[in-house]
JSON list of C-alpha atoms in Angstrom, two decimals:
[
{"chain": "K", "resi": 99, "resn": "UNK", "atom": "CA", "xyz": [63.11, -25.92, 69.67]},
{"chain": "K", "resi": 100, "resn": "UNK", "atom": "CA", "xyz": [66.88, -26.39, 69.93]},
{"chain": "K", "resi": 101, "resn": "UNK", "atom": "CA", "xyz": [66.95, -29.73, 67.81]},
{"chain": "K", "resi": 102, "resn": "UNK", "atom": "CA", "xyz": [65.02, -28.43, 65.28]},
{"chain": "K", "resi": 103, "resn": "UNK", "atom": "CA", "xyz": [67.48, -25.04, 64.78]},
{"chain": "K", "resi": 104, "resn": "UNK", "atom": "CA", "xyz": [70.59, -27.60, 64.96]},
{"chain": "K", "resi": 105, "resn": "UNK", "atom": "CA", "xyz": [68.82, -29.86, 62.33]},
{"chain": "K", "resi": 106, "resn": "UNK", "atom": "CA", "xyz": [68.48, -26.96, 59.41]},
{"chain": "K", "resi": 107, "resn": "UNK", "atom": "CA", "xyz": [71.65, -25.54, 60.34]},
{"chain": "K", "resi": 108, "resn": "UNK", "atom": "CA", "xyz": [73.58, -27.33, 57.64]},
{"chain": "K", "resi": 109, "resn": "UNK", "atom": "CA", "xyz": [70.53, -26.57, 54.89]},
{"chain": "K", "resi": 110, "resn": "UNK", "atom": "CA", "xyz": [70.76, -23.19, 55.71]},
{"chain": "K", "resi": 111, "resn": "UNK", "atom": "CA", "xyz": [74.36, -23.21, 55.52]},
{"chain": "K", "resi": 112, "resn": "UNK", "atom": "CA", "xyz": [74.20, -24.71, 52.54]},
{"chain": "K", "resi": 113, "resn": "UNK", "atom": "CA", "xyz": [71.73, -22.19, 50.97]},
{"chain": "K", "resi": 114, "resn": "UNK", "atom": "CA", "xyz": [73.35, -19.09, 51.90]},
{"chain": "K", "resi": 115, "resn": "UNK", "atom": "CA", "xyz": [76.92, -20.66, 50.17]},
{"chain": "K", "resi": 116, "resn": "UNK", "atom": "CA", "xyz": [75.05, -21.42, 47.48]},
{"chain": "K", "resi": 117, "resn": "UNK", "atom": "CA", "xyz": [73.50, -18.08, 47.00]},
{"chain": "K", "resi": 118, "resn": "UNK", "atom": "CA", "xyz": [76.80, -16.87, 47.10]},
{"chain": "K", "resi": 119, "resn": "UNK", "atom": "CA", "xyz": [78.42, -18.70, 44.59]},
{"chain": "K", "resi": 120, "resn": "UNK", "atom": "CA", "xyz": [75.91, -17.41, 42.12]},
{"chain": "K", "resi": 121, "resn": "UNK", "atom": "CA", "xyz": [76.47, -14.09, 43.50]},
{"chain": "K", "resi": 122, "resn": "UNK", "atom": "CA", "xyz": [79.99, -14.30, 42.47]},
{"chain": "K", "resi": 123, "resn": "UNK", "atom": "CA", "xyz": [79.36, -15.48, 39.24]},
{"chain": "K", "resi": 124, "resn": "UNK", "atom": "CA", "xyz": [76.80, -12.94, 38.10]},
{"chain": "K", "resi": 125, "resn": "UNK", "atom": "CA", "xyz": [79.49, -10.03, 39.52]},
{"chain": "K", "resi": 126, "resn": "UNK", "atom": "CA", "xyz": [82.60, -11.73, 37.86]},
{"chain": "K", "resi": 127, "resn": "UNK", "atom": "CA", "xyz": [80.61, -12.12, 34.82]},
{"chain": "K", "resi": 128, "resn": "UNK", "atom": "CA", "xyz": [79.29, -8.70, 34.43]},
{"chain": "K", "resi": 129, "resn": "UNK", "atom": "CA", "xyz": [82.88, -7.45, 34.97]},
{"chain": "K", "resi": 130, "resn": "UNK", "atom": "CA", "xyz": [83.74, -9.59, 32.29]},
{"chain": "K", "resi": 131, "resn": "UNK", "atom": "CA", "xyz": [81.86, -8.04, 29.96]},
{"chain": "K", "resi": 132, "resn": "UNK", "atom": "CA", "xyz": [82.38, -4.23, 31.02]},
{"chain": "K", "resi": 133, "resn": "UNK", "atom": "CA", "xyz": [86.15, -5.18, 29.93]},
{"chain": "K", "resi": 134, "resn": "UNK", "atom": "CA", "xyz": [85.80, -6.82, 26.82]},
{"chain": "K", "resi": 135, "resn": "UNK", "atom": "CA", "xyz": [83.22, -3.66, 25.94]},
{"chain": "K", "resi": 136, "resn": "UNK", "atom": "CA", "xyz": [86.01, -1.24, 26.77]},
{"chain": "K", "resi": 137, "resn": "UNK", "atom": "CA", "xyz": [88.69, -3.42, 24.91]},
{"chain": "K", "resi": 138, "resn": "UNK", "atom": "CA", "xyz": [85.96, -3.07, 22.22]},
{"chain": "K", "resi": 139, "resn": "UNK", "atom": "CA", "xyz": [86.00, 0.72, 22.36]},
{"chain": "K", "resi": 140, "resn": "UNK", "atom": "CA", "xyz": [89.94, 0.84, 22.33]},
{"chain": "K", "resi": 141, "resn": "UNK", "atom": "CA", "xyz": [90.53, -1.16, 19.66]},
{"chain": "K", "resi": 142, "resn": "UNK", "atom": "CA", "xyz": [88.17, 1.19, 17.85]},
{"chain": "K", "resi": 143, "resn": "UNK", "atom": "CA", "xyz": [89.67, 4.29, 18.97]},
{"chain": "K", "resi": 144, "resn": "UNK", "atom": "CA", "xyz": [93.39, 3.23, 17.96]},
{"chain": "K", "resi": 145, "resn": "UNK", "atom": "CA", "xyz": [91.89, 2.01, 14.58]},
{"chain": "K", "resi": 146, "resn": "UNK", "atom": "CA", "xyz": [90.47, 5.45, 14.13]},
{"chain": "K", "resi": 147, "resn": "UNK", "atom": "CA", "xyz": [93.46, 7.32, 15.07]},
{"chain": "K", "resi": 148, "resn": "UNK", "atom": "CA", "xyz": [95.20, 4.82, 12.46]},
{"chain": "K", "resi": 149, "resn": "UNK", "atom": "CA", "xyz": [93.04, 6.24, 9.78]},
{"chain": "K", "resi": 150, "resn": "UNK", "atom": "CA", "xyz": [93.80, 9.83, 10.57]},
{"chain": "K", "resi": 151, "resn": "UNK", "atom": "CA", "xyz": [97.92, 9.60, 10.53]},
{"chain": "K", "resi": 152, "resn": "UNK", "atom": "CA", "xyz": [97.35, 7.52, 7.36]},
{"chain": "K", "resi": 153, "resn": "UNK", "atom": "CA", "xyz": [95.68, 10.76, 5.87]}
]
């Protein structure tokens, strides 16, 4: 039973770093798009409080 556990060690280790790569990615992409929506919403803002001082 031992020699079977030490032979899928290195798949499993494998596996679970892979699965946590992607994990990464999907969280640092989805936090990459939260900011670029609220640089979105700023840039819209200060272009709307342009148009009121230019009033």
């Amino acid at each position: 039973m031992t020699e079977n556990v030490t032979q899928f060690l290195p798949i499993l280790f494998m596996l679970v770093l892979v699965a946590f790569v992607i994990f990464i990615v999907f969280v640092l992409s989805g936090h990459f798009n939260r900011t670029k929506r609220i640089e979105e919403k700023l840039d819209k803002a200060l272009k709307e409080i342009a148009e009121k001082k230019e009033k």
